[in-house]
């Protein structure tokens, strides 16, 4: 068996991998972050369960930490009180970024982790099957319910050789992205194997697993081996180690080999993480901003490497450099070994240990800027500046370029490799309620400021609907297009308010149009091209459209997490049976969805007529998914 098969087999509660399209797995650990967490816990509350039923559930506050206005602080208080009541561990704002912290303090080889954040697969670096999902799926898991995944196909990414100096894990995952792209990988698990795995430390493995999210795979996983053992021991968690290796002769559905020694520095050019070019081809390009950090590259190894590049030097005058570390542990280590002083002296702006710039909530670049960033997504406008071009790079490329303000090749002046620390300084003081984890404290009063609005519930699916195409979008529409974050992030707990910004970057009139249709008894339909709903796990990209009366999406293809979110909020996820039918529908077209309910109950096929002709759509739903859609969403189905 492969590593993924072993862990899945040990957690299988529904379905047979040999026969069924969908598997139900038991979830051992959950994580939430504040931007998706308020909704997840509101939904958990409405399930009427007395306490969480997982081994470990952690609520992190790392996204909305800017606190302009009362909204973020209201959310934090709500999350803190909910955590205390239901037995969730609460990680206070300032402690660090959820995925880095979870890897350091909780991630356990051989277990399953479900997180309401698409980069939860970071845990694959420590040998977990770690999966990103919508908040309501995490709420169900906290209540002891199974999580469902498409029966996976498993691809071995065989690593050989050893990375050269100035080349690092980010270049490995950018190489994988150049091969497999950001679409067409739905349902796959990428399993890293081969002799090169042993040359990568756990944070490097985590970087690679993290950006598997950009491939659109279910998750990525590394074996749990001697390197994992050493990392856990250095975190004071030797007892959490279990060895999990693939069996000799384990069979994979596909294999792709990478020779680490032949890799060169790579970057993802605007506006997709799959748009890979060599750093060499961009050498000398003027750079305005360099941002280092995010859950992809904010470990001690990453930031210490940057310090080694900048030691005794200063960043170029015409470039701004910001650094956000992944956790307090990382900062404490950098303080102790002198790196923090090096970075300050070099003129870097040291930011809070949080998502910040990665989600457009801090340090948006100037108009038309070239910004090199070590994070994982460079979708247009995500940085907060629509005209900026974001290039995703390794910490090495970022640091080398900071010195001249131009794109530089880090391999030309490499620094020493940072060894894995023998002992990490452990300080869990900002993880609250560990003593009552899993039990909770009865009678805790939940704090609900005015930003905490109730969760809307869907209605049962109608048999036939008068409908209108509310928007016709193109290929690779991300959830950042559907439900922007950045300055809008603070409305996450208030659906009527947040819904005002659905499709803001594509069609600012979308909200008003939808509400007018809804008032006139007309259902809204979203039409899109390939790979609809790429990127983040934010269920708001389904929940807010549901609130606006969207009843169906018809796309050429839909990404896994977003498809599940649509179902969870009672929106039928149709795909065109013939992709050419996309040309037969325009924004504003009116049509009738006759026999919609019957179609969902049956084989999912629906034919409807637009002014340009007949459209054949199909929603391939499992029995479980049909039930949810027919009820009007997961909450309504419980
Ligand atoms: C992101 O990187 O886009 C986010 C913000 O972390 C999202 C979650 C969210 O929208 O709150 C994700 O990746 O799932
Ligand atoms: Fe935070 Fe960025 Fe990671 Fe999302 S991708 S969890 S915003 S650091």
XYZ file of C-alpha atoms and ligand atoms in Angstrom:
660
model
C 0.000 0.000 0.000
C 0.972 3.611 -0.460
C 1.220 6.015 2.490
C -2.093 7.641 1.524
C -3.842 4.266 1.206
C -2.589 3.165 4.620
C -3.889 6.262 6.396
C -7.181 6.291 4.505
C -7.764 2.566 5.133
C -7.290 3.136 8.868
C -9.936 5.883 8.799
C -12.462 4.488 6.326
C -16.035 4.557 7.646
C -18.085 4.584 4.415
C -17.532 3.281 0.911
C -15.190 0.848 -0.760
C -12.245 2.299 -2.674
C -12.521 -0.504 -5.231
C -16.162 0.240 -6.091
C -17.412 3.584 -4.870
C -16.882 7.097 -6.213
C -16.938 8.634 -2.748
C -15.394 7.604 0.570
C -16.313 8.677 4.094
C -13.389 9.036 6.492
C -13.143 9.598 10.221
C -11.495 12.875 11.168
C -9.084 12.911 14.128
C -8.150 16.588 14.211
C -9.721 19.815 12.971
C -8.487 23.341 12.550
C -10.333 26.537 11.797
C -9.096 30.054 11.251
C -10.967 33.214 12.154
C -12.100 34.209 8.646
C -13.907 30.912 8.075
C -14.225 29.955 11.732
C -17.019 32.226 12.904
C -19.393 30.679 10.350
C -18.107 27.169 11.108
C -18.803 27.566 14.844
C -22.191 29.234 14.273
C -23.075 26.161 12.240
C -21.588 23.839 14.863
C -23.690 25.591 17.517
C -26.851 25.080 15.502
C -26.142 21.320 15.420
C -26.862 21.172 19.152
C -23.825 19.077 20.135
C -22.476 19.538 23.688
C -18.735 19.426 22.896
C -16.291 18.564 20.126
C -15.798 14.859 19.515
C -12.400 14.914 17.811
C -9.003 14.121 19.375
C -7.890 17.723 18.860
C -9.728 20.777 17.508
C -7.942 24.114 17.326
C -9.356 27.554 16.533
C -6.652 29.866 15.181
C -6.846 33.633 14.829
C -4.485 34.686 12.067
C -6.377 36.189 9.119
C -8.357 39.131 10.446
C -5.842 40.685 12.799
C -5.730 44.230 11.441
C -8.678 45.357 13.591
C -9.734 48.562 11.845
C -13.236 48.977 13.243
C -14.885 46.737 15.777
C -15.672 43.769 13.531
C -12.478 41.700 13.838
C -12.297 42.096 17.612
C -15.962 41.076 17.898
C -15.180 37.936 15.924
C -12.176 37.114 18.119
C -14.239 37.365 21.306
C -16.954 35.172 19.827
C -14.370 32.573 18.796
C -12.675 32.622 22.189
C -15.917 32.083 24.089
C -17.084 29.329 21.728
C -13.730 27.540 22.084
C -13.961 27.579 25.863
C -17.525 26.293 25.854
C -17.089 23.398 23.419
C -13.592 22.114 24.251
C -11.672 23.684 21.381
C -8.091 24.923 21.872
C -7.903 28.658 21.084
C -4.812 30.171 19.501
C -4.818 33.910 20.187
C -4.050 36.525 17.553
C -0.273 37.029 17.450
C 0.534 33.369 18.099
C 1.045 32.719 14.406
C -0.373 31.300 11.184
C -2.620 28.261 11.582
C -0.763 25.854 9.298
C 2.711 26.643 10.639
C 1.473 26.402 14.242
C -0.419 23.190 13.640
C 2.642 21.593 12.089
C 4.793 22.639 15.044
C 2.477 21.736 17.900
C -0.302 19.313 16.881
C 0.242 17.606 13.521
C 0.605 13.866 14.069
C 1.711 11.308 11.455
C -0.922 8.791 10.434
C -3.884 10.907 11.540
C -6.492 12.803 9.557
C -6.860 16.571 9.788
C -9.730 18.589 8.339
C -9.372 22.364 8.212
C -11.570 25.216 7.055
C -8.725 26.555 4.988
C -7.499 25.301 1.633
C -3.868 25.113 2.788
C -4.626 22.579 5.507
C -2.700 19.984 3.394
C 0.447 21.599 4.854
C 0.067 18.775 7.406
C 0.986 16.326 4.635
C 4.566 17.396 5.363
C 4.400 15.503 8.642
C 2.621 12.430 7.239
C -0.981 13.413 7.909
C -3.858 13.139 5.483
C -4.769 16.785 5.867
C -7.608 18.202 3.802
C -9.134 21.647 3.271
C -12.923 22.020 3.341
C -15.748 24.451 3.891
C -16.551 25.500 7.457
C -19.730 23.465 7.671
C -17.872 20.251 6.782
C -15.433 21.017 9.586
C -18.383 21.659 11.918
C -19.770 18.217 11.033
C -16.352 16.659 11.718
C -16.157 18.433 15.088
C -19.550 16.933 15.862
C -18.120 13.469 15.135
C -19.401 13.072 11.556
C -17.440 11.617 8.658
C -15.902 13.685 5.872
C -16.393 12.652 2.257
C -13.772 12.723 -0.463
C -13.857 11.531 -4.045
C -12.210 8.077 -4.117
C -8.677 9.223 -4.855
C -6.274 8.379 -7.602
C -2.744 8.500 -6.231
C 0.198 9.892 -8.132
C 3.742 9.208 -6.929
C 6.056 12.172 -7.221
C 9.398 10.401 -7.035
C 12.188 12.643 -5.768
C 15.787 11.759 -6.624
C 19.062 13.508 -5.851
C 19.508 16.565 -3.631
C 18.711 20.247 -4.104
C 21.616 22.457 -5.108
C 22.572 25.584 -3.165
C 20.137 28.475 -3.577
C 17.352 26.108 -4.683
C 14.666 25.058 -2.203
C 11.321 23.381 -1.605
C 9.396 26.233 -3.243
C 11.175 25.469 -6.504
C 10.143 21.811 -6.184
C 6.440 22.610 -5.910
C 6.691 25.233 -8.666
C 8.181 22.489 -10.832
C 5.241 20.207 -9.987
C 2.861 23.074 -10.844
C 4.618 23.623 -14.175
C 3.986 19.976 -14.995
C 0.404 19.548 -13.776
C -1.057 23.084 -13.759
C -3.842 24.453 -11.613
C -6.728 22.575 -13.210
C -7.569 19.004 -14.031
C -6.192 17.512 -10.806
C -9.495 17.158 -8.941
C -9.678 13.890 -7.015
C -5.933 13.164 -7.002
C -3.629 12.730 -4.039
C 0.024 13.486 -4.722
C 2.325 11.268 -2.661
C 5.994 12.200 -2.445
C 8.368 9.285 -2.376
C 11.832 8.174 -3.488
C 15.328 8.683 -2.081
C 15.227 12.488 -2.388
C 12.536 12.717 0.309
C 15.098 12.008 3.045
C 17.071 15.123 1.998
C 14.137 17.444 2.791
C 13.383 18.628 6.332
C 9.781 18.752 7.611
C 9.241 22.506 6.955
C 10.407 21.991 3.345
C 8.034 19.066 2.933
C 5.289 21.261 4.386
C 6.001 23.983 1.807
C 5.519 21.428 -0.973
C 2.365 19.922 0.533
C 0.976 23.417 1.210
C 1.036 24.468 -2.429
C -0.572 21.229 -3.526
C -3.683 23.351 -2.887
C -2.797 25.310 -6.011
C -2.841 22.099 -8.062
C -6.413 21.513 -6.905
C -5.606 18.035 -5.550
C -7.446 16.546 -2.557
C -4.180 16.560 -0.639
C -0.456 15.826 -0.782
C 1.406 13.571 1.605
C 4.954 12.657 2.585
C 6.023 9.509 4.417
C 6.704 9.704 8.133
C 10.354 8.716 8.507
C 13.533 9.426 10.483
C 13.376 13.110 9.486
C 9.823 13.333 10.854
C 10.947 11.593 14.039
C 13.749 14.097 14.534
C 11.406 17.072 13.939
C 8.850 15.794 16.447
C 11.528 15.067 19.027
C 12.927 18.590 18.577
C 9.394 19.916 19.213
C 9.257 17.867 22.444
C 6.677 15.569 20.840
C 8.624 12.335 20.311
C 5.611 10.336 21.492
C 3.537 11.593 18.558
C 5.788 9.797 16.071
C 4.680 6.758 14.071
C 6.616 5.494 11.084
C 4.540 5.342 7.877
C 6.342 4.312 4.728
C 4.967 3.026 1.440
C 5.237 -0.745 1.029
C 7.865 -1.986 -1.365
C 6.207 -2.274 -4.770
C 3.257 -0.084 -3.709
C 1.176 0.625 -6.816
C 0.387 4.174 -7.904
C -2.043 5.350 -10.585
C 0.710 7.470 -12.098
C 4.329 8.369 -11.463
C 6.330 11.512 -12.118
C 10.005 11.786 -11.291
C 11.920 14.924 -10.333
C 15.692 15.004 -10.084
C 16.228 17.543 -7.314
C 19.837 18.115 -8.317
C 18.810 19.401 -11.746
C 16.230 21.909 -10.474
C 16.804 25.621 -10.974
C 15.049 28.565 -9.246
C 11.536 29.070 -10.597
C 8.760 31.612 -10.175
C 5.029 31.801 -10.861
C 4.334 34.873 -12.988
C 1.054 36.852 -12.859
C -1.775 35.941 -12.463
C -1.740 32.205 -11.756
C 0.364 29.900 -9.572
C 0.553 27.626 -12.598
C 2.215 30.223 -14.808
C 5.790 29.045 -14.209
C 8.925 30.643 -15.655
C 12.597 30.373 -14.675
C 14.078 33.066 -12.460
C 16.916 33.230 -14.973
C 14.509 34.398 -17.692
C 13.404 37.314 -15.487
C 16.837 38.252 -14.143
C 17.373 42.013 -13.912
C 13.650 42.916 -13.888
C 13.006 45.927 -11.655
C 11.172 45.000 -8.449
C 9.147 47.403 -6.253
C 8.193 45.203 -3.369
C 9.294 41.944 -1.735
C 7.075 40.145 0.770
C 8.352 37.147 2.726
C 6.198 34.836 4.844
C 2.711 33.211 4.603
C 1.872 29.631 5.496
C 4.036 28.466 2.574
C 7.385 29.926 3.587
C 7.484 31.267 7.122
C 9.367 28.592 9.047
C 12.610 29.185 10.946
C 14.527 27.613 8.063
C 12.988 30.067 5.592
C 13.450 33.310 7.509
C 16.908 32.354 8.808
C 17.953 31.757 5.186
C 16.754 35.266 4.312
C 18.786 36.651 7.230
C 21.893 34.888 5.919
C 21.480 36.632 2.558
C 20.939 40.047 4.182
C 23.610 39.804 6.899
C 25.615 43.019 7.132
C 23.886 44.451 4.070
C 20.920 46.692 3.323
C 17.945 46.247 1.032
C 17.959 48.445 -2.073
C 16.607 51.989 -1.597
C 13.796 51.660 -4.093
C 12.343 48.384 -2.875
C 10.183 47.793 0.205
C 10.622 44.511 2.042
C 8.115 43.085 4.523
C 8.538 39.894 6.543
C 5.801 38.028 8.445
C 6.972 35.004 10.435
C 4.819 31.924 10.833
C 4.838 31.670 14.615
C 6.185 33.040 17.883
C 8.492 30.045 18.007
C 10.083 31.180 14.751
C 10.427 34.763 16.019
C 11.921 33.627 19.315
C 14.542 31.579 17.500
C 15.383 34.451 15.176
C 15.695 36.746 18.187
C 18.048 34.335 19.905
C 20.379 33.713 16.966
C 20.615 37.392 15.968
C 18.596 37.089 12.727
C 15.972 39.540 13.890
C 18.606 42.220 14.373
C 20.068 41.416 10.947
C 16.662 41.780 9.286
C 15.870 45.029 11.096
C 19.265 46.479 10.320
C 18.852 45.493 6.682
C 15.750 47.691 6.512
C 13.053 45.028 6.446
C 9.646 45.845 7.876
C 8.889 43.149 10.439
C 5.156 42.391 10.434
C 2.844 40.529 12.758
C 2.916 36.692 12.753
C -0.203 36.458 10.622
C -1.577 36.097 7.082
C -1.626 39.871 6.500
C -0.111 40.663 3.121
C -0.937 37.231 1.667
C -4.643 37.936 1.771
C -4.435 41.582 0.753
C -4.987 42.732 4.322
C -1.646 44.492 4.620
C 1.053 46.134 2.484
C -0.740 46.199 -0.846
C 1.860 47.200 -3.444
C 1.822 50.440 -5.423
C 0.033 50.880 -8.769
C 1.514 48.708 -11.479
C 4.089 47.233 -9.065
C 6.234 44.160 -9.526
C 6.007 42.361 -6.186
C 8.008 39.195 -5.430
C 6.287 37.137 -2.748
C 6.950 33.827 -1.056
C 3.262 33.007 -0.608
C 1.161 30.648 -2.668
C -1.364 32.646 -4.696
C -0.932 35.468 -7.185
C -4.479 35.848 -8.458
C -5.194 39.233 -9.991
C -6.097 41.783 -7.323
C -5.592 39.445 -4.341
C -2.748 41.644 -3.075
C -5.215 44.533 -2.866
C -3.763 46.245 -5.979
C -5.404 45.132 -9.193
C -2.711 46.561 -11.466
C 0.178 44.890 -9.593
C 1.965 41.819 -10.919
C 2.717 39.274 -8.194
C 5.529 36.750 -8.743
C 5.683 33.759 -6.398
C 9.265 32.880 -5.467
C 11.389 31.044 -2.902
C 12.765 32.871 0.155
C 16.213 32.574 -1.480
C 15.113 34.382 -4.659
C 13.243 36.984 -2.589
C 16.266 37.704 -0.389
C 18.804 37.854 -3.208
C 16.545 40.271 -5.112
C 15.964 42.478 -2.045
C 19.621 43.467 -2.106
C 19.533 45.006 -5.593
C 15.839 45.745 -6.166
C 16.000 43.577 -9.286
C 15.243 39.919 -9.881
C 18.414 38.025 -8.967
C 19.420 34.391 -9.185
C 19.993 33.116 -5.623
C 22.257 30.397 -6.985
C 24.845 32.989 -7.977
C 25.642 33.902 -4.347
C 24.296 31.014 -2.292
C 24.386 30.998 1.502
C 24.900 28.049 3.838
C 22.051 25.573 4.291
C 20.175 26.062 7.590
C 20.403 22.817 9.577
C 17.298 21.391 11.276
C 17.276 22.659 14.874
C 18.018 19.972 17.504
C 15.533 21.571 19.874
C 12.810 24.096 19.152
C 11.934 26.475 22.020
C 8.411 25.481 23.009
C 6.042 28.063 24.465
C 2.383 27.123 24.316
C 1.156 30.023 26.453
C -0.957 31.493 23.645
C -2.883 28.258 23.148
C -5.762 28.679 25.576
C -8.070 26.043 27.075
C -5.714 23.089 26.650
C -6.736 21.838 30.081
C -10.404 21.611 29.087
C -9.777 20.535 25.464
C -12.352 18.017 24.303
C -14.566 18.664 27.338
C -15.296 22.364 27.326
C -16.608 24.523 30.127
C -20.369 24.321 30.522
C -22.229 27.547 31.104
C -19.696 29.675 29.216
C -21.518 32.676 27.848
C -21.011 33.185 24.117
C -19.981 36.740 23.295
C -21.864 38.050 20.244
C -21.033 41.557 19.095
C -23.050 43.244 16.343
C -20.822 41.728 13.625
C -22.057 38.232 14.423
C -25.200 37.697 12.335
C -27.228 34.469 12.192
C -26.503 31.853 9.495
C -29.110 31.853 6.716
C -30.724 28.493 5.938
C -31.651 27.294 2.453
C -35.038 26.096 1.201
C -35.897 22.759 -0.420
C -35.126 22.657 -4.146
C -38.128 23.576 -6.308
C -39.298 21.297 -9.093
C -39.153 23.936 -11.799
C -37.742 27.443 -11.732
C -37.918 30.574 -13.827
C -34.282 31.554 -14.068
C -31.838 34.148 -15.344
C -28.133 33.973 -16.134
C -26.854 36.457 -13.562
C -23.242 36.386 -14.772
C -21.265 34.664 -17.500
C -17.726 34.231 -16.219
C -14.657 32.813 -17.959
C -12.116 30.101 -17.078
C -10.250 29.753 -13.762
C -12.610 31.937 -11.745
C -11.185 31.807 -8.214
C -13.065 32.188 -4.969
C -11.178 35.496 -4.642
C -13.167 36.671 -7.701
C -16.439 35.360 -6.297
C -16.002 36.530 -2.713
C -13.129 38.989 -2.320
C -11.083 39.015 0.887
C -8.660 41.885 1.725
C -10.598 44.970 2.776
C -13.879 43.003 2.623
C -12.694 40.232 4.929
C -14.116 41.773 8.057
C -17.707 40.995 7.027
C -17.203 37.229 7.130
C -19.580 36.798 10.083
C -22.317 38.932 8.571
C -23.740 37.372 5.421
C -26.158 40.143 4.322
C -23.295 42.635 4.541
C -20.646 40.419 2.894
C -23.076 39.410 0.112
C -22.882 42.992 -1.187
C -19.445 42.150 -2.570
C -20.141 38.895 -4.441
C -18.315 39.078 -7.807
C -17.203 42.625 -6.974
C -14.049 42.397 -9.168
C -15.996 41.021 -12.179
C -19.408 42.680 -11.962
C -20.038 45.160 -9.134
C -23.760 45.228 -10.035
C -24.154 41.492 -9.322
C -25.630 41.878 -5.847
C -28.381 44.340 -6.823
C -29.258 42.410 -9.965
C -29.595 39.159 -8.020
C -31.748 40.672 -5.299
C -34.026 42.245 -7.929
C -34.429 38.856 -9.647
C -35.008 37.161 -6.318
C -37.733 39.664 -5.425
C -39.385 38.966 -8.797
C -39.340 35.203 -8.150
C -36.558 34.546 -10.644
C -33.738 32.186 -9.671
C -30.184 33.289 -10.408
C -27.795 31.030 -12.303
C -24.023 31.490 -12.541
C -22.379 30.382 -15.799
C -18.621 29.792 -15.938
C -15.820 28.123 -17.873
C -13.145 25.657 -16.736
C -12.049 25.140 -13.147
C -14.693 27.298 -11.493
C -14.029 28.023 -7.803
C -10.246 27.545 -7.710
C -8.320 28.577 -4.635
C -9.588 29.189 -1.171
C -12.000 27.034 0.813
C -14.188 29.985 1.790
C -17.726 28.655 1.874
C -18.923 32.252 1.675
C -18.396 31.894 -2.087
C -21.427 29.572 -1.979
C -23.224 30.845 1.113
C -23.482 34.480 -0.053
C -24.682 33.491 -3.558
C -27.287 31.266 -1.868
C -28.406 34.300 0.115
C -28.719 36.207 -3.196
C -31.012 33.551 -4.652
C -28.488 31.624 -6.760
C -29.891 28.122 -7.326
C -27.445 26.644 -9.824
C -23.976 26.992 -11.306
C -23.392 25.727 -14.836
C -19.655 25.502 -15.593
C -17.294 23.566 -17.842
C -15.705 22.155 -14.658
C -15.820 22.911 -10.922
C -13.029 22.503 -8.352
C -13.451 20.049 -5.451
C -13.807 22.261 -2.380
C -16.027 24.788 -4.081
C -18.243 22.067 -5.558
C -18.723 20.619 -2.048
C -19.520 24.095 -0.719
C -22.140 24.657 -3.439
C -23.817 21.392 -2.465
C -23.634 22.277 1.220
C -25.585 25.457 0.482
C -28.168 23.877 -1.812
C -26.789 25.209 -5.121
C -26.832 22.589 -7.900
C -23.312 22.193 -9.374
C -24.017 21.507 -13.057
C -21.388 20.944 -15.698
C -21.944 21.384 -19.432
C -22.270 17.956 -21.068
C -20.918 19.568 -24.246
C -18.458 22.344 -23.447
C -19.503 24.126 -26.698
C -22.894 24.832 -25.104
C -21.074 27.517 -23.112
C -21.386 29.647 -26.272
C -25.177 29.310 -26.243
C -25.829 31.306 -23.093
C -25.259 34.962 -22.260
C -25.590 37.104 -19.148
C -29.180 38.321 -18.823
C -30.708 35.356 -20.731
C -33.996 34.136 -19.286
C -34.954 30.445 -19.346
C -36.864 27.843 -17.437
C -35.295 25.013 -15.456
C -38.088 22.479 -15.890
C -37.949 19.294 -13.848
C -34.955 20.490 -11.835
C -35.816 18.486 -8.748
C -36.482 15.345 -10.756
C -33.192 15.757 -12.539
C -31.330 15.926 -9.237
C -33.211 12.914 -7.911
C -32.406 10.998 -11.099
C -29.220 10.907 -13.171
C -28.517 14.629 -12.806
C -29.210 15.443 -16.482
C -31.154 18.589 -17.320
C -31.902 20.198 -20.683
C -32.973 23.827 -20.882
C -33.495 26.312 -23.686
C -31.882 29.722 -24.059
C -32.469 32.151 -26.946
C -29.412 30.630 -28.693
C -30.396 26.991 -28.374
C -30.561 23.972 -26.141
C -28.149 23.374 -23.268
C -27.410 19.979 -21.782
C -26.178 20.108 -18.210
C -25.339 17.337 -15.766
C -24.813 17.295 -12.002
C -23.054 14.057 -11.054
C -24.107 13.698 -7.427
C -23.758 10.847 -4.962
C -26.846 9.747 -3.001
C -25.639 11.752 -0.007
C -25.092 14.865 -2.110
C -28.516 14.554 -3.776
C -30.186 14.475 -0.386
C -28.367 17.630 0.732
C -29.197 19.569 -2.447
C -32.860 18.519 -2.388
C -33.190 19.697 1.231
C -31.680 23.084 0.382
C -28.259 22.545 1.941
C -26.486 20.668 4.696
C -27.928 22.586 7.650
C -31.445 22.153 6.310
C -30.768 18.426 5.820
C -29.812 17.692 9.439
C -6.697 32.064 1.361
O -5.490 31.849 1.370
O -7.319 32.387 0.340
C -7.466 31.919 2.661
C -7.884 33.282 3.062
O -6.622 31.392 3.648
C -8.648 30.979 2.412
C -9.592 30.878 3.530
C -10.522 32.040 3.632
O -10.987 32.548 2.617
O -10.813 32.443 4.757
C -8.243 29.546 2.036
O -7.179 29.343 1.511
O -9.056 28.622 2.201
Fe -3.121 32.763 5.447
Fe -2.172 33.186 3.032
Fe -1.911 30.833 4.141
Fe -4.340 31.647 3.333
S -2.562 31.239 2.048
S -3.786 30.632 5.298
S -4.177 33.846 3.778
S -0.982 32.730 4.870
